[in-house]
XYZ file of C-alpha atoms in Angstrom:
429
model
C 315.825 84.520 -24.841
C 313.159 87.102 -25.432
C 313.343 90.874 -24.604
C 312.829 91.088 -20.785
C 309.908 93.822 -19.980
C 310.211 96.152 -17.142
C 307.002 94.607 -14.483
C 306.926 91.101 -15.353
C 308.630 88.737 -12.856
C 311.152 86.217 -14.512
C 309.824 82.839 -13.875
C 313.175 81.176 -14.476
C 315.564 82.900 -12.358
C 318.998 80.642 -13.056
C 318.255 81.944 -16.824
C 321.032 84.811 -16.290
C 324.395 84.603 -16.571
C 327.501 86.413 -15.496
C 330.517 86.931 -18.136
C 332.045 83.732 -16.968
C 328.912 81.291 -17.418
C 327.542 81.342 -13.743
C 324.201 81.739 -12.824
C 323.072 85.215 -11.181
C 319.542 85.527 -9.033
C 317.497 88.265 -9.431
C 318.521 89.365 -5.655
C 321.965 89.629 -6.466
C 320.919 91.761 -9.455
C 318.844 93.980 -6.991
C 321.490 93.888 -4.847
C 324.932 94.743 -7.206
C 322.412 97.978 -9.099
C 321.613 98.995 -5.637
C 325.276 99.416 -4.592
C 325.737 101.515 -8.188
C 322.467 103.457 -8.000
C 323.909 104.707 -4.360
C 327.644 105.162 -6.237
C 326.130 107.135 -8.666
C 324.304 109.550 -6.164
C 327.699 109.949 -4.049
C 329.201 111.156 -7.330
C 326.520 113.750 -8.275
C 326.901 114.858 -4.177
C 330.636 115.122 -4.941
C 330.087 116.910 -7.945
C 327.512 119.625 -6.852
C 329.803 119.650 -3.365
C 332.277 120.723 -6.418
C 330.578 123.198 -8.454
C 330.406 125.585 -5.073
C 334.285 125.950 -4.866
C 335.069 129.563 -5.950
C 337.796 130.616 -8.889
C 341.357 131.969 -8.267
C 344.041 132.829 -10.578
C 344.849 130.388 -12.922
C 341.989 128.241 -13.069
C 341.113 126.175 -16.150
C 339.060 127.716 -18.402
C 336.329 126.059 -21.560
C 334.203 127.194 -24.051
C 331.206 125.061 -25.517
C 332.373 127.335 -29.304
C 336.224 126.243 -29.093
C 338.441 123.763 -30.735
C 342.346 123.683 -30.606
C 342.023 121.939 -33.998
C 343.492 123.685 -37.271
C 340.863 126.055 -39.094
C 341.367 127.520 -42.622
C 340.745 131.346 -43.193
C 341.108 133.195 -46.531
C 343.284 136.377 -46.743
C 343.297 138.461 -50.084
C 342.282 135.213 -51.989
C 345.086 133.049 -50.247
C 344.461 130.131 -47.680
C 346.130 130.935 -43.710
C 345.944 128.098 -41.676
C 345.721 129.191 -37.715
C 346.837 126.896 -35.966
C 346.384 127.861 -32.097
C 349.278 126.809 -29.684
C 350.152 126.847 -25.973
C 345.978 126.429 -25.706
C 346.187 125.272 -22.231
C 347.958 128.468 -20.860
C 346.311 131.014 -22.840
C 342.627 129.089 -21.505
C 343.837 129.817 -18.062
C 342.188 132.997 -16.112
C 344.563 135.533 -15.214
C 344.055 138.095 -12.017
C 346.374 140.295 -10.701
C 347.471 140.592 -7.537
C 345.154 141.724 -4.873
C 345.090 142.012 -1.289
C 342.602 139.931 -0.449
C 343.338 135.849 -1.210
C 342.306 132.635 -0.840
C 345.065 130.708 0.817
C 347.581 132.450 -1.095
C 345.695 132.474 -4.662
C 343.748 135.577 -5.985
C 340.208 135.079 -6.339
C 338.287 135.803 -9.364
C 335.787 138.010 -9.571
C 332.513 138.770 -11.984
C 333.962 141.803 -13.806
C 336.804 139.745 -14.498
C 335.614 139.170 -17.854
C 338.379 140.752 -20.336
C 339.184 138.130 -23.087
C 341.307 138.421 -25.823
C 342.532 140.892 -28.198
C 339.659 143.573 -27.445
C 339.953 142.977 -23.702
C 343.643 143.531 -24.040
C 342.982 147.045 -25.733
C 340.781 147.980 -22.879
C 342.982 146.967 -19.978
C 345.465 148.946 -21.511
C 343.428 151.923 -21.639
C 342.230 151.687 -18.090
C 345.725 151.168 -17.216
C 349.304 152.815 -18.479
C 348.528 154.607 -21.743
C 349.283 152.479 -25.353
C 350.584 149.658 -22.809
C 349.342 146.418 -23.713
C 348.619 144.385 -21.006
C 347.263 140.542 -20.070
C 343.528 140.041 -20.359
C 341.532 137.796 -17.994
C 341.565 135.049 -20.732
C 343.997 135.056 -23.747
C 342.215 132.479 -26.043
C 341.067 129.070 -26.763
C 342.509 128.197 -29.716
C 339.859 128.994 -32.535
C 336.213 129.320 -32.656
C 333.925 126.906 -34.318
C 331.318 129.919 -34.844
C 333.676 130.814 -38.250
C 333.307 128.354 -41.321
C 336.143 126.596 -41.912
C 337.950 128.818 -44.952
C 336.192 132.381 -43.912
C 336.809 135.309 -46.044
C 338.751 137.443 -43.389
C 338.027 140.913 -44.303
C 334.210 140.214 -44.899
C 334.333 139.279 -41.178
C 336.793 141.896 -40.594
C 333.600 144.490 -41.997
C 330.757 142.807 -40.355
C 333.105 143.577 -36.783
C 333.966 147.158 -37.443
C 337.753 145.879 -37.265
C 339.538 146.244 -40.893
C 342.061 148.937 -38.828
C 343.163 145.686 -37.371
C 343.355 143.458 -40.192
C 347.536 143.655 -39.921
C 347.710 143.242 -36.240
C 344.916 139.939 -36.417
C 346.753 138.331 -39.331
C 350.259 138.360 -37.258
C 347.919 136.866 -33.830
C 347.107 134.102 -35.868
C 350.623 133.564 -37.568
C 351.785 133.241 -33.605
C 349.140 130.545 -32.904
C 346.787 132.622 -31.389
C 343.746 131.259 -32.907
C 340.685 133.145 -34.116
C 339.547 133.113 -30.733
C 342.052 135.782 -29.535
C 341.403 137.769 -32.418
C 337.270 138.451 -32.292
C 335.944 137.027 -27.971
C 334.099 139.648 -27.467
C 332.623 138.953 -24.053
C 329.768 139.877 -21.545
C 330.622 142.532 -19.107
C 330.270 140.535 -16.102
C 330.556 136.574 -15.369
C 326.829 135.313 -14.580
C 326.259 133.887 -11.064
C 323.342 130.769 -10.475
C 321.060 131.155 -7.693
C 321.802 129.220 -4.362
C 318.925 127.690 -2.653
C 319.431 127.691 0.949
C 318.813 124.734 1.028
C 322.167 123.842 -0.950
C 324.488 125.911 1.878
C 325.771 125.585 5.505
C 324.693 127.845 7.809
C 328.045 128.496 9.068
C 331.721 129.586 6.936
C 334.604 127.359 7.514
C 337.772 126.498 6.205
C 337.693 122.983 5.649
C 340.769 120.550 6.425
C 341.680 120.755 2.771
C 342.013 124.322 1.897
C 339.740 124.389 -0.256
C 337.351 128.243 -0.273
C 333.786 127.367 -1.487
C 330.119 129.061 -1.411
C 328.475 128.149 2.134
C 325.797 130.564 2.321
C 323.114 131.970 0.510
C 324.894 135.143 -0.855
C 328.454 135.202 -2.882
C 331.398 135.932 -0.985
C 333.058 139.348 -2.225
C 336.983 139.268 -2.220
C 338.509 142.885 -2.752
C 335.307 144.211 -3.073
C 333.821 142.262 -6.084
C 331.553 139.124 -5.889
C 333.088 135.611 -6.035
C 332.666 133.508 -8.794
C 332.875 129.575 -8.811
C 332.500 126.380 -11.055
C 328.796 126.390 -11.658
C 329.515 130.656 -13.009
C 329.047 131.144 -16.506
C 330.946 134.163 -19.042
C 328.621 134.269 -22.472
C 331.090 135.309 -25.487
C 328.323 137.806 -27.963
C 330.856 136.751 -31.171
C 330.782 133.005 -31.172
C 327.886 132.671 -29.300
C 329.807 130.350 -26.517
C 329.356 129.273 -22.943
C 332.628 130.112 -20.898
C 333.106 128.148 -17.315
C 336.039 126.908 -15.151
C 336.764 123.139 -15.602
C 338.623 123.367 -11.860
C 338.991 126.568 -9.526
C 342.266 126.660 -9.273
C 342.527 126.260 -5.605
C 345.607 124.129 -4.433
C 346.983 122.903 -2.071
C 346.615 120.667 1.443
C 346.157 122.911 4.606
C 348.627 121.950 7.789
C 346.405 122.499 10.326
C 348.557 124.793 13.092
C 347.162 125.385 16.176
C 347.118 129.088 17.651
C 348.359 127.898 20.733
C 349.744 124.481 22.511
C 349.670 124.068 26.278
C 352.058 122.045 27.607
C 355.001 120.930 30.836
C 359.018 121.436 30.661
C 360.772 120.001 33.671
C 357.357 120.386 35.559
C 356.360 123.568 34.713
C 353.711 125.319 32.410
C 354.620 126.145 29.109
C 353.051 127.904 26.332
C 354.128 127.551 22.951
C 352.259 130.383 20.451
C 353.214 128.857 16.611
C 350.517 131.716 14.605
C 352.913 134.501 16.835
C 356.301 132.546 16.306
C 356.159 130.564 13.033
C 359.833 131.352 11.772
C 362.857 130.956 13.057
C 366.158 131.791 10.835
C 368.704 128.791 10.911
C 371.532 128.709 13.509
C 373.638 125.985 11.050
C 376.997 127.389 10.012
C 377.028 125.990 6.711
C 373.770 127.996 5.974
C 374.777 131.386 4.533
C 374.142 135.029 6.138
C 371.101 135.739 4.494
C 367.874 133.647 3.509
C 366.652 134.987 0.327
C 364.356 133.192 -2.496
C 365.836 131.559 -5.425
C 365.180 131.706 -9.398
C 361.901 130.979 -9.211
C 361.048 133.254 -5.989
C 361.317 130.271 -3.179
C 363.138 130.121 0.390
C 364.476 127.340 1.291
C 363.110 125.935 4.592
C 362.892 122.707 7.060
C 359.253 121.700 8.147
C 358.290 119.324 10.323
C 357.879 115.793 8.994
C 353.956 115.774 9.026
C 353.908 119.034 6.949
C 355.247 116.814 3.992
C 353.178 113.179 5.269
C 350.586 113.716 7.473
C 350.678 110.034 8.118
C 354.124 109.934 9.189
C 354.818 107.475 11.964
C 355.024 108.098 15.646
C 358.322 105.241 15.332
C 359.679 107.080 12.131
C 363.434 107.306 11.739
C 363.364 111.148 9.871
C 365.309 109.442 7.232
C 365.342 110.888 3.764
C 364.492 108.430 2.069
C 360.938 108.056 4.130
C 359.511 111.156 1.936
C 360.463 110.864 -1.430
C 360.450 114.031 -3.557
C 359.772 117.184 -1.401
C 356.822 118.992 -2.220
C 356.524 122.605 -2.451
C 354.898 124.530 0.418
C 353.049 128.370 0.551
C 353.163 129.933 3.230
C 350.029 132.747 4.140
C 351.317 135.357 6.739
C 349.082 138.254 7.920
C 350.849 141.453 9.269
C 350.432 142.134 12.815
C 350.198 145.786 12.541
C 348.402 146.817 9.355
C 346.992 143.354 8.446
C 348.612 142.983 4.854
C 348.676 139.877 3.581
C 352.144 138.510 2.544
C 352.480 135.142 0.537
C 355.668 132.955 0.179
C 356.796 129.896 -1.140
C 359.234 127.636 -0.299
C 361.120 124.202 -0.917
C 362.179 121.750 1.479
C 365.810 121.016 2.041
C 365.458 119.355 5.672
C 363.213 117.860 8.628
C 362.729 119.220 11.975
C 363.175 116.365 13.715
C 362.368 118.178 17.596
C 359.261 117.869 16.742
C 357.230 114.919 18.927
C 355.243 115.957 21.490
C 356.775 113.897 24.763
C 360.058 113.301 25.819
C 360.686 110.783 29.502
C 364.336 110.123 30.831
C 364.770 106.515 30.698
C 366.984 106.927 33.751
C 365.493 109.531 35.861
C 361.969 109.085 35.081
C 360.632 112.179 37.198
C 359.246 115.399 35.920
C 362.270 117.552 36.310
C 363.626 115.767 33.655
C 360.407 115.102 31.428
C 358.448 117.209 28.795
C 355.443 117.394 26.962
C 352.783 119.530 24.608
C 349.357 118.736 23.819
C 350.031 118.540 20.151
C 350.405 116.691 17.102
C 353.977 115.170 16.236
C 355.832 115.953 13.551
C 354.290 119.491 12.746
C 355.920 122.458 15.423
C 359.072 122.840 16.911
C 359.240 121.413 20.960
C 362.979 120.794 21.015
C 362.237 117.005 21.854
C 363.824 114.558 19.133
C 361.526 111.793 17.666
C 362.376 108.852 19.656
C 363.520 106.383 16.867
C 366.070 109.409 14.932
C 369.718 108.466 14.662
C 372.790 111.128 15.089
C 371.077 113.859 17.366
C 373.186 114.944 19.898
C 369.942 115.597 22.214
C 366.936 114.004 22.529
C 365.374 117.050 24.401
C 366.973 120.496 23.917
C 365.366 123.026 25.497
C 366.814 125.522 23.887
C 365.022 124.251 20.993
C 361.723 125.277 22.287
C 360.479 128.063 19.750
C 357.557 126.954 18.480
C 358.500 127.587 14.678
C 356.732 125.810 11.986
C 359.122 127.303 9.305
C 363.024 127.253 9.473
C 364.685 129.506 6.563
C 368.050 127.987 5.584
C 369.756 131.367 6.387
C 371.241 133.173 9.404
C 368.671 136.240 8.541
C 365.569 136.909 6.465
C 365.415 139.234 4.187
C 362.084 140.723 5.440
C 361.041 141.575 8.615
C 359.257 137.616 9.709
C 358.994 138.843 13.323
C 356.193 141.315 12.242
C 353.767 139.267 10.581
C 351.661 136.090 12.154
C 350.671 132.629 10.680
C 347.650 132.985 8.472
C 347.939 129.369 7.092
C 350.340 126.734 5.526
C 349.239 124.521 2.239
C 351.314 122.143 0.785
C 351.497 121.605 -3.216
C 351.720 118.547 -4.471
C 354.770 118.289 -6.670
């Protein structure tokens, strides 16, 4: 068959064939390139949607001038071979604590832009004196900008750094790269314009969590201007292009009400969960004191829907319905001074007085009935999920708290009374 030319009808139109030997029309051609032409545009609207989501700690960092490949460098007439390791981590940004967050997670700013040996110098000078401390970014392994087998101190010369010819040859010797050794970056992170056209005219967290430009201005977060995917860092040594990959944000956001209206034995009742998120445990087997573990967690139970937000009405609060438990982070706001306080914490149980009606089979009437206009499965009511095994209660008032969080301790070791519900996000594990 001839080249087909854009314009010209086909005047035999059986003459196409699918992989398997069957004829195709041209309207099914029209009609299977429509359906990926309007693919395609959902994906650049999912990617631009994207590139508005704003940095936090420990977001994925790239450079257009960086390869984690091996690169040869000369040193006094020998061959070094630097060999960059534990790329991924070192690429990550790094900001340090602050009181203002993003779900939990530290946003990023513009003058975040210390990188790698030099920025390390001058964080340590603005901070404790001949203290060494993190830089935004570490490294990227090592930069293409160098030809492979560079004489070291003629590049050494050309940067004003042969006092550092000792301490650049032991970087590279602990996989640092090159990188490490001479980023020498742009004061401030670069921000792209934003149309307003491109925003929504209103801020609003959406059901995932996730923080993301929605006007025509940055956001500022501790006082410095926000920085997101479509932000670019310029390095002046290897002449590369630094961006985030991903921002960093994590996370799925339980969405907790402020406050639940609802009936107990015919009367109004009020349940606050932001006011009264936490309850310490009243098992005996839990010890004195909740405190966090190794790696700085509380254990806790949640409500089923915290871990599957499509758990069933019918479910049985078995184990073995949720599989691994994933990790959750709790944001609390103090009630007094509004300081932010973040903790995390692992899953050891279900709250399972946590549906949202509860009818005596035998008495049917009100005085014995109870219900909240509210979700199952997320806040504590004190009535049992109809289908659970082994309670001793279906509906135990006493149970009525409200909680969202139980610690697996008789106590807390901070004051939980004083601070509200700012937000829960569950990590996927």
């Amino acid at each position: 068959m001839g080249r087909l030319k854009v314009g010209k009808r086909m005047e035999d139109k059986t003459s196409l064939k699918d992989n398997k030997g069957k004829s195709i029309s041209e309207n099914e051609i029209k009609g299977e390139a429509k359906e990926k032409f309007h693919k395609y545009i959902e994906l650049i609207k999912e990617q631009d949607e994207e590139k508005k989501e704003y940095i936090v700690d420990g977001a994925l960092l790239r450079c257009s001038c960086a390869t984690r490949g091996k690169r040869k460098i000369k040193v006094d007439s020998t061959e070094m071979l630097s060999k960059p390791t534990n790329v991924e981590e070192n690429s990550k940004i790094y900001i340090e604590n602050r009181k203002e967050s993003i779900n939990g997670q530290t946003p990023a700013g513009v003058t975040d832009s210390l990188g790698g040996m030099r920025g390390e110098e001058e964080k340590g000078e603005k901070g404790q004196e001949g203290k060494k401390e993190r830089a935004n970014i570490v490294s990227f392994g090592n930069c293409t900008f160098l030809p492979d087998g560079e004489d070291l101190d003629k590049l050494l010369k050309s940067q004003n750094l042969m006092g550092k010819k000792e301490e650049i040859i032991k970087a590279i010797k602990e996989g640092k790269g090159t990188c490490y050794c001479f980023m020498k970056l742009n004061e401030k992170w670069e921000n792209l314009y934003i149309p307003e056209s491109h925003v929504e005219e209103k801020r609003a967290l959406p059901k995932a969590g996730v923080e993301k430009v929605r006007y025509s201005s940055y956001m500022r977060f501790n006082g410095i201007k926000g920085i997101t995917l479509s932000s670019t860092l310029f390095c002046k040594f290897g002449q590369g292009i630094i961006r985030a990959s991903k921002s960093g944000q994590t996370g799925r956001r339980v969405y907790i009400p402020e406050e639940i209206e609802g009936k107990v034995r015919g009367k109004d009742k009020t349940l606050k969960p932001w006011e009264n998120w936490g309850v310490p445990s009243q098992y005996k087997e839990h010890p004195k004191m909740a405190v966090p573990d190794a790696d700085g967690r509380y254990t806790v139970s949640v409500g089923p829907r915290v871990i599957d937000p499509n758990y069933p009405d019918d479910g049985k609060i078995w184990k073995d319905d949720f599989g691994e438990y994933p990790i959750i982070r709790v944001v609390l706001r103090h009630k007094e001074t509004g300081e932010e306080k973040v903790i995390e914490c692992k899953i050891d149980n279900i709250k399972a007085h946590s549906y949202n009606t509860y009818q005596d089979p035998e008495k049917g009437d009100e005085n014995n009935s109870a219900y909240f206009d509210v979700e199952n499965g997320y806040v504590q009511t004190g009535i049992l999920y109809p289908n659970t095994t082994g309670a001793h209660t279906p509906f135990a008032e006493d149970n009525i708290d409200s909680s969202v969080i139980e610690f697996s301790g008789h106590n807390v070791d901070f004051e939980y009374k004083e601070y509200e519900l700012e937000g829960v996000f569950v990590i996927e594990e």
